[in-house]
Amino acid sequence: MVMLFSSTGHLVLTSILSRHLLYTSTMIIQSKSTPLYALLLQQILMVIVCIFIILSHLLLKLKHWSFSAWRSN
């Protein structure tokens, strides 16, 4: 999913964040005895990562748009 936004400057940050969250959720899955709890936590973490990627992409687009509007005036 990170590769969708490879042209943005936020690729490295989102990649590091998603890797960290995936590693954390994997460690929780291995350490907890309840697989449903671990699966739910992993899904929640992935939703957070997806929201972060989408918001960073939209903020970057907004930044470019506001800069181009400012330059045209």
mmCIF file of C-alpha atoms in Angstrom:
data_model
loop_
_atom_site.group_PDB
_atom_site.id
_atom_site.type_symbol
_atom_site.label_atom_id
_atom_site.label_comp_id
_atom_site.label_asym_id
_atom_site.label_seq_id
_atom_site.Cartn_x
_atom_site.Cartn_y
_atom_site.Cartn_z
ATOM 1 C CA MET A 1 0.000 0.000 0.000
ATOM 2 C CA VAL A 2 2.891 2.353 0.636
ATOM 3 C CA MET A 3 4.038 1.958 -2.955
ATOM 4 C CA LEU A 4 0.893 3.718 -4.202
ATOM 5 C CA PHE A 5 2.310 7.018 -3.010
ATOM 6 C CA SER A 6 5.900 6.553 -4.106
ATOM 7 C CA SER A 7 5.982 10.018 -5.700
ATOM 8 C CA THR A 8 5.265 11.797 -2.409
ATOM 9 C CA GLY A 9 7.821 12.917 0.116
ATOM 10 C CA HIS A 10 6.065 10.994 2.869
ATOM 11 C CA LEU A 11 6.947 7.554 1.519
ATOM 12 C CA VAL A 12 9.834 6.939 3.897
ATOM 13 C CA LEU A 13 7.903 8.052 6.972
ATOM 14 C CA THR A 14 4.813 5.994 6.160
ATOM 15 C CA SER A 15 6.960 3.015 5.276
ATOM 16 C CA ILE A 16 8.808 3.211 8.605
ATOM 17 C CA LEU A 17 5.563 3.701 10.511
ATOM 18 C CA SER A 18 3.800 0.809 8.805
ATOM 19 C CA ARG A 19 6.790 -1.487 9.300
ATOM 20 C CA HIS A 20 6.936 -0.608 12.986
ATOM 21 C CA LEU A 21 3.215 -1.199 13.475
ATOM 22 C CA LEU A 22 3.336 -4.483 11.582
ATOM 23 C CA TYR A 23 6.303 -5.619 13.670
ATOM 24 C CA THR A 24 4.524 -4.604 16.882
ATOM 25 C CA SER A 25 1.336 -6.397 15.911
ATOM 26 C CA THR A 26 3.320 -9.504 14.937
ATOM 27 C CA MET A 27 5.027 -9.530 18.334
ATOM 28 C CA ILE A 28 1.642 -9.173 20.040
ATOM 29 C CA ILE A 29 0.213 -12.017 17.955
ATOM 30 C CA GLN A 30 3.108 -14.257 18.960
ATOM 31 C CA SER A 31 2.930 -13.347 22.648
ATOM 32 C CA LYS A 32 -0.840 -13.432 23.248
ATOM 33 C CA SER A 33 -2.809 -16.621 23.575
ATOM 34 C CA THR A 34 -6.049 -15.144 22.192
ATOM 35 C CA PRO A 35 -5.834 -15.037 18.390
ATOM 36 C CA LEU A 36 -9.038 -13.024 17.990
ATOM 37 C CA TYR A 37 -7.686 -10.235 20.191
ATOM 38 C CA ALA A 38 -4.451 -10.169 18.215
ATOM 39 C CA LEU A 39 -6.278 -10.192 14.887
ATOM 40 C CA LEU A 40 -8.497 -7.305 15.976
ATOM 41 C CA LEU A 41 -5.489 -5.307 17.128
ATOM 42 C CA GLN A 42 -3.685 -5.956 13.860
ATOM 43 C CA GLN A 43 -6.698 -4.790 11.856
ATOM 44 C CA ILE A 44 -6.990 -1.622 13.936
ATOM 45 C CA LEU A 45 -3.300 -0.872 13.439
ATOM 46 C CA MET A 46 -3.591 -1.373 9.687
ATOM 47 C CA VAL A 47 -6.566 1.006 9.552
ATOM 48 C CA ILE A 48 -4.479 3.605 11.404
ATOM 49 C CA VAL A 49 -1.627 3.149 8.925
ATOM 50 C CA CYS A 50 -3.992 3.454 5.943
ATOM 51 C CA ILE A 51 -5.563 6.613 7.358
ATOM 52 C CA PHE A 52 -2.110 8.089 7.957
ATOM 53 C CA ILE A 53 -1.013 7.321 4.385
ATOM 54 C CA ILE A 54 -4.178 8.815 2.889
ATOM 55 C CA LEU A 55 -3.983 11.944 5.044
ATOM 56 C CA SER A 56 -0.305 12.513 4.300
ATOM 57 C CA HIS A 57 -1.006 12.159 0.583
ATOM 58 C CA LEU A 58 -3.923 14.606 0.766
ATOM 59 C CA LEU A 59 -1.907 17.094 2.817
ATOM 60 C CA LEU A 60 0.892 16.959 0.279
ATOM 61 C CA LYS A 61 -1.578 17.626 -2.542
ATOM 62 C CA LEU A 62 -3.085 20.510 -0.564
ATOM 63 C CA LYS A 63 0.386 21.929 0.040
ATOM 64 C CA HIS A 64 1.155 21.876 -3.700
ATOM 65 C CA TRP A 65 -2.239 23.394 -4.509
ATOM 66 C CA SER A 66 -1.895 26.238 -1.988
ATOM 67 C CA PHE A 67 1.652 26.973 -3.160
ATOM 68 C CA SER A 68 0.584 27.142 -6.818
ATOM 69 C CA ALA A 69 -2.383 29.378 -5.915
ATOM 70 C CA TRP A 70 -0.051 31.671 -3.967
ATOM 71 C CA ARG A 71 2.432 31.860 -6.872
ATOM 72 C CA SER A 72 -0.267 32.782 -9.380
ATOM 73 C CA ASN A 73 -1.327 35.865 -7.369
#
